[in-house]
mmCIF file of C-alpha atoms and ligand atoms in Angstrom:
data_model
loop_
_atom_site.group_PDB
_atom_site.id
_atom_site.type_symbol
_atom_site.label_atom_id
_atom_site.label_comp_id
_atom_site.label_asym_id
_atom_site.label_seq_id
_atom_site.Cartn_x
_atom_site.Cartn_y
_atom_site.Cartn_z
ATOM 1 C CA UNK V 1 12.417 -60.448 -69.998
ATOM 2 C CA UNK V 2 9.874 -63.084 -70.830
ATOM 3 C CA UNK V 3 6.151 -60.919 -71.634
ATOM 4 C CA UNK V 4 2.690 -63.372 -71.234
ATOM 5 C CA UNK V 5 -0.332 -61.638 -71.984
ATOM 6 C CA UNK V 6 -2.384 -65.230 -71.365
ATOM 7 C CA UNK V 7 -2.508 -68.058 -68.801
ATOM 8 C CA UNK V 8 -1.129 -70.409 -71.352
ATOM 9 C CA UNK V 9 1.784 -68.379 -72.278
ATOM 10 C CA UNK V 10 2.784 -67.435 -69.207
ATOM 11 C CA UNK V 11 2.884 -71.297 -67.563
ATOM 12 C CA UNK V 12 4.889 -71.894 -70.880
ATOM 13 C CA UNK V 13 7.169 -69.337 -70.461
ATOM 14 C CA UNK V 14 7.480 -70.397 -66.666
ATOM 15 C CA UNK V 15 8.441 -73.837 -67.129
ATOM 16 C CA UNK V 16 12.070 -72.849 -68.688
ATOM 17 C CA UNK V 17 12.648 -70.819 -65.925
ATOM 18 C CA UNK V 18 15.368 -71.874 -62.899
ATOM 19 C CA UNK V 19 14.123 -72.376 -59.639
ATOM 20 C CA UNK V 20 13.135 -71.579 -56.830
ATOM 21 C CA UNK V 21 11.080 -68.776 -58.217
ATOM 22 C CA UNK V 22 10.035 -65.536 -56.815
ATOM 23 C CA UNK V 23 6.664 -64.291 -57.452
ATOM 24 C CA UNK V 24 5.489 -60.286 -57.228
ATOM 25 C CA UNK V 25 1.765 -59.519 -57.772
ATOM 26 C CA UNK V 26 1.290 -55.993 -58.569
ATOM 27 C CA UNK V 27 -1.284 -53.289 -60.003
ATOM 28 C CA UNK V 28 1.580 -51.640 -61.583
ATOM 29 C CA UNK V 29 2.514 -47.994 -61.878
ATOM 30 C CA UNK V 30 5.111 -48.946 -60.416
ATOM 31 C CA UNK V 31 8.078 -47.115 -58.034
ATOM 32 C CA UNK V 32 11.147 -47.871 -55.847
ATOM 33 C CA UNK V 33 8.489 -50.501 -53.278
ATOM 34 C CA UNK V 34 7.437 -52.458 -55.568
ATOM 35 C CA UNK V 35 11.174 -52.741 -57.260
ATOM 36 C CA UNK V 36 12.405 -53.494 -54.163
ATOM 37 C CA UNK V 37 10.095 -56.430 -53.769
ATOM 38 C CA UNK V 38 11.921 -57.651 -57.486
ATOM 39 C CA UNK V 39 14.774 -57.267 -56.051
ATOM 40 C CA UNK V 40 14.506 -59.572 -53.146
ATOM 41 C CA UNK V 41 13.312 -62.362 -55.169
ATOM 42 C CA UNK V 42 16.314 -61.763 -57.494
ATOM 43 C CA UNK V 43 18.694 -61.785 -54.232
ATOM 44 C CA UNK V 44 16.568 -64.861 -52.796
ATOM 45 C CA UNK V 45 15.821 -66.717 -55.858
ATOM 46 C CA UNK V 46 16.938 -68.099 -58.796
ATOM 47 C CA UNK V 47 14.483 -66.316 -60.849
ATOM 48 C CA UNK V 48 11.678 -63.515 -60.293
ATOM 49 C CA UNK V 49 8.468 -62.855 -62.157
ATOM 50 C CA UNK V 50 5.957 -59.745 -61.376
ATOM 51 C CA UNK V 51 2.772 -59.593 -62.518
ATOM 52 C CA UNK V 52 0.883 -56.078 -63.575
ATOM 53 C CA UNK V 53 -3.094 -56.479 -63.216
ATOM 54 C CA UNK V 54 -5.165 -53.735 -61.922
ATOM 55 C CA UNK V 55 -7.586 -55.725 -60.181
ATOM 56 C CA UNK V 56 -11.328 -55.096 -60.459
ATOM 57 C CA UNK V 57 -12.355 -56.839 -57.991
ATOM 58 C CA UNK V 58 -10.753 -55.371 -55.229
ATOM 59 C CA UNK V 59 -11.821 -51.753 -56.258
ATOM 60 C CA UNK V 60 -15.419 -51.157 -54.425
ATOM 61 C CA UNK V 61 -17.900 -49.593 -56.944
ATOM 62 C CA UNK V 62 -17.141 -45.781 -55.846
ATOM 63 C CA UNK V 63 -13.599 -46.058 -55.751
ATOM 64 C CA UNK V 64 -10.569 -45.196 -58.312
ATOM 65 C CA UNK V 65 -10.496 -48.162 -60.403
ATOM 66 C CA UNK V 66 -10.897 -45.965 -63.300
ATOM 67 C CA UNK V 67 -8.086 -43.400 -62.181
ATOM 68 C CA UNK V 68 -5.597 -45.812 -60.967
ATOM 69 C CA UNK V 69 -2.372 -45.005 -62.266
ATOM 70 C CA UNK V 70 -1.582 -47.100 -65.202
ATOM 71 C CA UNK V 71 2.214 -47.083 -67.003
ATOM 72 C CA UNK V 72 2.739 -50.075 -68.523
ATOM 73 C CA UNK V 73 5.593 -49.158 -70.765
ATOM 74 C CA UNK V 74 7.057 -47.607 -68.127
ATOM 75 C CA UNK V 75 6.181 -50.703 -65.748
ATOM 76 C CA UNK V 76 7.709 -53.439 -68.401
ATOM 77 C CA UNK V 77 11.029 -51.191 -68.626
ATOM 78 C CA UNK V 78 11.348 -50.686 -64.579
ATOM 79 C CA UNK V 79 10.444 -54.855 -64.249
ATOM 80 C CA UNK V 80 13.220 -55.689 -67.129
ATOM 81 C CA UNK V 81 15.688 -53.407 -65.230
ATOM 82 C CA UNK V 82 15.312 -54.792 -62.259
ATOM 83 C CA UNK V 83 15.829 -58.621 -63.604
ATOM 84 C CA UNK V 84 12.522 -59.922 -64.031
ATOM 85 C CA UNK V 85 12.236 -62.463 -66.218
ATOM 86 C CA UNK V 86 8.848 -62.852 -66.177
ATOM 87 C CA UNK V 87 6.014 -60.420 -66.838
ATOM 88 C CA UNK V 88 2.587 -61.533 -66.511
ATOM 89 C CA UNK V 89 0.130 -58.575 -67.581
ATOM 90 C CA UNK V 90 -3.445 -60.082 -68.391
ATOM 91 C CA UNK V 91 -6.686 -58.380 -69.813
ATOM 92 C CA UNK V 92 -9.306 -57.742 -67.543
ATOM 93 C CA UNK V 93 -11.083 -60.799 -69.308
ATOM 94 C CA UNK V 94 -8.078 -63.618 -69.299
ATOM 95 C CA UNK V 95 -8.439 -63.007 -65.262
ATOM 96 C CA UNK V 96 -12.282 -63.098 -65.285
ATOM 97 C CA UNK V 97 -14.138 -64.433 -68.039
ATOM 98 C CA UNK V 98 -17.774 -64.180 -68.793
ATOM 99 C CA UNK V 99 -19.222 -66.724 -66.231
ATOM 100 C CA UNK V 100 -16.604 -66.203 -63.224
ATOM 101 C CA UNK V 101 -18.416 -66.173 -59.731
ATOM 102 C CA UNK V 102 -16.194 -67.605 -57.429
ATOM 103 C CA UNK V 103 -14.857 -65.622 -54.171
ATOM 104 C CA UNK V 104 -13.048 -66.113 -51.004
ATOM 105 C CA UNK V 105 -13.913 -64.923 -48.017
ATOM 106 C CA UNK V 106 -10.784 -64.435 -45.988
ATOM 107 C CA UNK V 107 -12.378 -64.315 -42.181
ATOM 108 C CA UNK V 108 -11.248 -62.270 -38.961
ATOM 109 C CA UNK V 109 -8.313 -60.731 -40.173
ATOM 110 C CA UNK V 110 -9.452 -59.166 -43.048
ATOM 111 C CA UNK V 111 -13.042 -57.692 -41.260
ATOM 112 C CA UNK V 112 -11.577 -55.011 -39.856
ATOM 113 C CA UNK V 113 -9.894 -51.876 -41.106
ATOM 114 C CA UNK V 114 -9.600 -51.958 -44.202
ATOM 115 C CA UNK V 115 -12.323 -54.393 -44.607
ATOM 116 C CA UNK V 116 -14.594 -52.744 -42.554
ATOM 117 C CA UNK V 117 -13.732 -49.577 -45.132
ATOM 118 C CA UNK V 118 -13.846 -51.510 -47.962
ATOM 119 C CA UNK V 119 -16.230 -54.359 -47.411
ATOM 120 C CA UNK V 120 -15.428 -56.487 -50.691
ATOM 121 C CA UNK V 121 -11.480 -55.068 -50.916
ATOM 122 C CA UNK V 122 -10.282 -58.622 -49.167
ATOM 123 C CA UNK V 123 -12.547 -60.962 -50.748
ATOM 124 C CA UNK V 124 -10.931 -59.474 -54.137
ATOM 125 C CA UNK V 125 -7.215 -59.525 -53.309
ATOM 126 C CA UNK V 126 -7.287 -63.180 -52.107
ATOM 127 C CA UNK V 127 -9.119 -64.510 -54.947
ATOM 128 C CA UNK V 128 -6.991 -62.785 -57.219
ATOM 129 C CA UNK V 129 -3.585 -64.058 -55.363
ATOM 130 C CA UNK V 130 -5.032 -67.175 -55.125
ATOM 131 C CA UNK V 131 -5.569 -67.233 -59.374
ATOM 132 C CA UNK V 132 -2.301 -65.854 -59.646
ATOM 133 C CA UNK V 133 0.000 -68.336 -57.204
ATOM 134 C CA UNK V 134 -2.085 -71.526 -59.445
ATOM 135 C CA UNK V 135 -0.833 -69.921 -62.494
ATOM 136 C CA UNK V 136 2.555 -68.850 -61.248
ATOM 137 C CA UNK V 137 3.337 -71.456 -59.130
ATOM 138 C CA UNK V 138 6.156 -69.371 -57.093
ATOM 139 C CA UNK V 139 8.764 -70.874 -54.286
ATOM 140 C CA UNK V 140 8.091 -67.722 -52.880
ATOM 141 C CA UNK V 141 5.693 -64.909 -52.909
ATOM 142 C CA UNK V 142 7.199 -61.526 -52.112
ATOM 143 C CA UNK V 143 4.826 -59.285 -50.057
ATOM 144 C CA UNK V 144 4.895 -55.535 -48.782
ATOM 145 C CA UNK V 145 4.912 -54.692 -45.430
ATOM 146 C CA UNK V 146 3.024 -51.009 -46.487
ATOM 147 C CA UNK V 147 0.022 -53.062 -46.586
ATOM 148 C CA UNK V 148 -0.052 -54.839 -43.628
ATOM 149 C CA UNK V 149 -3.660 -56.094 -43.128
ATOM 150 C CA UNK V 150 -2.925 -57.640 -46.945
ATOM 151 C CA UNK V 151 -0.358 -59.231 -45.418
ATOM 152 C CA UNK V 152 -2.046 -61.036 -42.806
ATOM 153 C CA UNK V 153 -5.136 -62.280 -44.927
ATOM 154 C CA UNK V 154 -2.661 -63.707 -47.528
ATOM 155 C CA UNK V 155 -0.551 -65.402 -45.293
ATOM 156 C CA UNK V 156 -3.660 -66.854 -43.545
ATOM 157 C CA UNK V 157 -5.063 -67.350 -47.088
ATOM 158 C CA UNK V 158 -1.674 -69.426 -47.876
ATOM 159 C CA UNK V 159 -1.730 -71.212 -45.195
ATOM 160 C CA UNK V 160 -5.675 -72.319 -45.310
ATOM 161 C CA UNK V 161 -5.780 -73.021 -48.707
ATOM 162 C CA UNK V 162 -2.138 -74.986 -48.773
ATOM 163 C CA UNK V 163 -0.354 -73.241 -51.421
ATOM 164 C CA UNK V 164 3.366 -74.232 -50.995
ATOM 165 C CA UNK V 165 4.567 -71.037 -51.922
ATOM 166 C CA UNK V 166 6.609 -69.756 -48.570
ATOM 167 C CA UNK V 167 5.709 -65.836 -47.809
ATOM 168 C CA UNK V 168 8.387 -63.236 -47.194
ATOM 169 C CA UNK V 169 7.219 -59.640 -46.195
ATOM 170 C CA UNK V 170 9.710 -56.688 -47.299
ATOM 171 C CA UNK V 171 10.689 -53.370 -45.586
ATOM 172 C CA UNK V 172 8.683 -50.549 -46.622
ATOM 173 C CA UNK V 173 10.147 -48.139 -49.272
ATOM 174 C CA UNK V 174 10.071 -44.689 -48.444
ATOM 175 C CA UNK V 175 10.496 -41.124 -49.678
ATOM 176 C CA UNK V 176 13.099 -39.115 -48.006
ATOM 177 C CA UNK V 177 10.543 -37.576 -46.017
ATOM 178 C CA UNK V 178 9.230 -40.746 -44.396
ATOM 179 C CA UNK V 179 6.089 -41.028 -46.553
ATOM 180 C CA UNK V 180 5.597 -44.568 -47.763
ATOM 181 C CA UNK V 181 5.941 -45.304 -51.592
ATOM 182 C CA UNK V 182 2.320 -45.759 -52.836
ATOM 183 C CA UNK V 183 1.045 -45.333 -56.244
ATOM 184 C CA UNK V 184 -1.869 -43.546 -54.758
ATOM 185 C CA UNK V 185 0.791 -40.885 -53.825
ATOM 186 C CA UNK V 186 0.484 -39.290 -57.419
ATOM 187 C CA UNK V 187 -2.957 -38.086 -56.619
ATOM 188 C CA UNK V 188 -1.763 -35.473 -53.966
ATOM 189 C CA UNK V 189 -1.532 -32.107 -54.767
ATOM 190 C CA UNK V 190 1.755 -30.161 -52.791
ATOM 191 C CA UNK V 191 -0.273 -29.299 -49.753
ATOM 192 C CA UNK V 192 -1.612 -32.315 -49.087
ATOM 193 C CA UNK V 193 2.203 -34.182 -49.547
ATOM 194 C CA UNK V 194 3.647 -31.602 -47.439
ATOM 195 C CA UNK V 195 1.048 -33.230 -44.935
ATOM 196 C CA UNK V 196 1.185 -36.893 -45.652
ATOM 197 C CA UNK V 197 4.692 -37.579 -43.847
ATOM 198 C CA UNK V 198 2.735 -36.898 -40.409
ATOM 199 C CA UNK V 199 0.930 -40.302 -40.502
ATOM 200 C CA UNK V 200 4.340 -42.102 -39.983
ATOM 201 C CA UNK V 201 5.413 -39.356 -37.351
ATOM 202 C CA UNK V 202 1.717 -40.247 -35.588
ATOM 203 C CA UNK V 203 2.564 -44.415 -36.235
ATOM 204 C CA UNK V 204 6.269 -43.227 -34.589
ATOM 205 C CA UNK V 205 5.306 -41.289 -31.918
ATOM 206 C CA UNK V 206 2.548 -44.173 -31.047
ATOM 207 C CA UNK V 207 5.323 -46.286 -30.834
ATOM 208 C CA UNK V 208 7.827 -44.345 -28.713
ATOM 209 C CA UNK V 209 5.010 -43.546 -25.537
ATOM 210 C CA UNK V 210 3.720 -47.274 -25.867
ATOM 211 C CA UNK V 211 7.620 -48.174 -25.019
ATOM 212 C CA UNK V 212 7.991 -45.722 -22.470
ATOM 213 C CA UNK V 213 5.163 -46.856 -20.742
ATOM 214 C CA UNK V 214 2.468 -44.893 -21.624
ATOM 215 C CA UNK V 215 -1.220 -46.123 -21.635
ATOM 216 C CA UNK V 216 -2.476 -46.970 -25.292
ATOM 217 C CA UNK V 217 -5.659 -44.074 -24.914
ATOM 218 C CA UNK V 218 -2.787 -41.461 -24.131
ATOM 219 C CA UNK V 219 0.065 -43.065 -26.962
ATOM 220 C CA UNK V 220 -2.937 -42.674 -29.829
ATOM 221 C CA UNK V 221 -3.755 -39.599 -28.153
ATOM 222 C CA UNK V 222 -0.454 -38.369 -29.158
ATOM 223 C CA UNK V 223 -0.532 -39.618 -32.544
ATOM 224 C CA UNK V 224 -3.935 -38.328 -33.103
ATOM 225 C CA UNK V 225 -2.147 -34.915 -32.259
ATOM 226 C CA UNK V 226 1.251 -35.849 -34.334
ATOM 227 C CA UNK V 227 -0.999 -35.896 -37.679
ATOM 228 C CA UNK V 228 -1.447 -32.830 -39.925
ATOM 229 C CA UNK V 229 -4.622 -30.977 -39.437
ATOM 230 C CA UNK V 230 -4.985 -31.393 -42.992
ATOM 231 C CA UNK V 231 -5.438 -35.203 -42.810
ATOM 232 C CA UNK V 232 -8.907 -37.020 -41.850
ATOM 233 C CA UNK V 233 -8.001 -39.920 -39.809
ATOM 234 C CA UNK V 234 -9.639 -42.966 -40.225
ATOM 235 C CA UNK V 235 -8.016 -45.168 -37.576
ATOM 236 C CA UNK V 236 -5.139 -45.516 -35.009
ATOM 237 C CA UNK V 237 -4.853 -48.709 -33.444
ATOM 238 C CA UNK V 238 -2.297 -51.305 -32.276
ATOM 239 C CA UNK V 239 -3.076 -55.044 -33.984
ATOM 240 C CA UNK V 240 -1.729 -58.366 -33.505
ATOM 241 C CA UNK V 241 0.500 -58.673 -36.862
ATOM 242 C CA UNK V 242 -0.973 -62.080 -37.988
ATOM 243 C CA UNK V 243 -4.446 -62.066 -37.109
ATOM 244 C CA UNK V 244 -5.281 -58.127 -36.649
ATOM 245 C CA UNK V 245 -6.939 -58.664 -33.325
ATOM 246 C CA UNK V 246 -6.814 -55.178 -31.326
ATOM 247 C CA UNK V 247 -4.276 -55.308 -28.859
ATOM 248 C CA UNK V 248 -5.055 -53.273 -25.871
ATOM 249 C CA UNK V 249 -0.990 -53.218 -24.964
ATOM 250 C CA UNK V 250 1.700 -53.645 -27.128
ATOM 251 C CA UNK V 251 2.705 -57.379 -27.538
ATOM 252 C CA UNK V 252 4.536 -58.192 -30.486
ATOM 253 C CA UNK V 253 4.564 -59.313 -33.117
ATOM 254 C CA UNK V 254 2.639 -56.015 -33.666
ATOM 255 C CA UNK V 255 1.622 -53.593 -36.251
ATOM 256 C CA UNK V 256 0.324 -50.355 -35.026
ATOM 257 C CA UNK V 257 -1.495 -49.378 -38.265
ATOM 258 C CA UNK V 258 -3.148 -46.073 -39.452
ATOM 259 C CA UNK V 259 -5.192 -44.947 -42.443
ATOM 260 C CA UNK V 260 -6.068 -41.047 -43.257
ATOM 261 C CA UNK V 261 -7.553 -39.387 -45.993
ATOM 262 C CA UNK V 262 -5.443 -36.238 -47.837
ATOM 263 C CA UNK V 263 -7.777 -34.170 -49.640
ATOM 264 C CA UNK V 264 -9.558 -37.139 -51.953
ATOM 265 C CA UNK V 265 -6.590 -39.701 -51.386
ATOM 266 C CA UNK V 266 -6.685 -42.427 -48.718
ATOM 267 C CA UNK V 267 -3.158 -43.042 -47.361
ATOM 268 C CA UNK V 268 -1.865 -45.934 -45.270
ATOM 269 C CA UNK V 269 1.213 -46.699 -43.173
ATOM 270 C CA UNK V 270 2.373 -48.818 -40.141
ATOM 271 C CA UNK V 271 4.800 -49.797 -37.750
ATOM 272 C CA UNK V 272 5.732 -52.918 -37.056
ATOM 273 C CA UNK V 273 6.640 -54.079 -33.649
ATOM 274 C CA UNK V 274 8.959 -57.512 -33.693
HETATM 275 P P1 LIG D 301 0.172 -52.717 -55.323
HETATM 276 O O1 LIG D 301 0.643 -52.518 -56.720
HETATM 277 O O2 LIG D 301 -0.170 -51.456 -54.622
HETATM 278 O O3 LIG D 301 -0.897 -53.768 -55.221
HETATM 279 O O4 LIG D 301 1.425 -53.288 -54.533
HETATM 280 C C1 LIG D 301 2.077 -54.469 -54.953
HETATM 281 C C2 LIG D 301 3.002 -54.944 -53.861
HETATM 282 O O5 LIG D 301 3.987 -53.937 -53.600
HETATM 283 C C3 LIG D 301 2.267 -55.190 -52.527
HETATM 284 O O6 LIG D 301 2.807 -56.346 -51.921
HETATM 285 C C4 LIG D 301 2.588 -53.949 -51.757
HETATM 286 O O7 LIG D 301 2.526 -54.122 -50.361
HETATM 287 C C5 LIG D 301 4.008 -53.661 -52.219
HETATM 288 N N1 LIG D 301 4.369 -52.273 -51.960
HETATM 289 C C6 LIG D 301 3.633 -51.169 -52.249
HETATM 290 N N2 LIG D 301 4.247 -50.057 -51.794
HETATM 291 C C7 LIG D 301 5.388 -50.465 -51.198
HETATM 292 C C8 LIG D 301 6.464 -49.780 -50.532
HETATM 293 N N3 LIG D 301 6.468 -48.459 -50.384
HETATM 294 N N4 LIG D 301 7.492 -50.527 -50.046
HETATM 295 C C9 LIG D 301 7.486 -51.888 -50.186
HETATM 296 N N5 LIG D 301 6.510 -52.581 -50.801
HETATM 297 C C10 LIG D 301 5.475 -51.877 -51.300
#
């Protein structure tokens, strides 16, 4: 596996590589989602590159860029493993050097939910993805569907802005449990894992009386009632999966989303309706 530490060596290293290529953006510390997303670009593509770059700019200023998780040994072993052949892991300065201003703003989908939550999170991602397809240059750019809202602003971002990369979403990983793969998942003690599973049974059981019928008050009702009384709920809600408009009934294609704090650590999950 091919290592670039700048822009320059990482667009040399990329032009001996067979296409079309697969592209996954990461923040590293990474586990079986993200490999998975490696993976598909190996099964889909001739050749797959990952990039490792905890992001400043999507971190608001009292939240855990500091503590994220960080394992970059680790991370370069799992990516070689798995058949990258291309790791991109840039300094905080090679991605934003002194002077940098520019920002996207991504619109609708990204104002509400998590960007209500985290008013600058979206503006971050896309102008990172956006640095990162220009310098990578993928065929294809391998998303996960664990973040779903992400997934909608960067396929609208695509789209907008006329990168040719083509956008494939992948199956979220999970723990036996049910609890969605997240690196954020290292910061819960035992109690508050024990607990974490309950926001897919809530997603689940939002799902199941929305099929059978049930009004959406009395199907988030239920979820609200599914979830641990250890987690803080955030939101419940039923979205239209590409531009995460409420729906008030279930009309796919659909992501009934959720977000809950567990103790200090703010968990996400969905279900997507095709
Ligand atoms: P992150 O490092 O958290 O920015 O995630 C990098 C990519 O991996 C994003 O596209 C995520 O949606 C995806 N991802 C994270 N967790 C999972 C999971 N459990 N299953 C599948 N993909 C995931």
């Amino acid at each position: 596996m091919n290592v670039a530490a700048t822009i320059g060596e990482a667009r040399a290293m990329l032009a001996g590589l067979p296409r079309p290529l697969g592209f996954v953006p990461t923040m590293g510390a990474l586990h079986a989602g993200h490999l998975q997303l490696v993976k598909s670009a190996r099964a889909e593509c001739a050749s797959a590159a990952a990039s490792v770059f905890v992001n400043p700019m999507q971190f608001g200023p009292a939240e855990d860029f500091d503590r994220y998780p960080r394992d970059y040994a680790g991370d370069r072993d799992a990516l070689a493993s798995a058949g990258a052949a291309l790791l991109f892991a840039p300094e905080r300065s090679e991605i934003y050097p002194a002077g940098f201003t520019t920002s996207i703003d991504v619109g609708a989908a990204g104002s509400g939910f998590e960007g209500a939550a985290r008013p600058t999170h979206f503006a971050g991602v896309a102008t990172v993805v956006a640095k990162l397809l220009n310098i990578v240059r993928p065929d294809v750019l391998y998303l996960g569907q664990k973040d779903a809202q992400q997934t909608a602003v960067l396929r609208r971002l695509v789209r907008d802005l006329d990168f040719e990369s083509r956008v494939e979403i992948v199956a979220t990983v999970r723990d036996p449990d049910g609890l969605a793969l997240s690196s954020r998942n290292a910061y819960l003690n035992e109690t508050e894992r024990a607990a974490a599973p309950s926001l897919q049974v809530a997603l689940r059981g939002i799902l199941e009386a929305l099929q059978s019928g049930e009004s959406k008050e009395r199907a988030l009702e239920r979820g609200r009632k599914a979830l641990s009384p250890l987690a803080q709920l955030e939101y419940l809600d039923v979205v239209n999966a590409d531009t995460f408009e409420v729906l008030e009934t279930l009309r796919p294609p659909a992501f009934i989303i959720g977000a809950a704090r567990f103790g200090r650590t703010r968990l996400l999950d969905n279900v997507w309706v095709a």
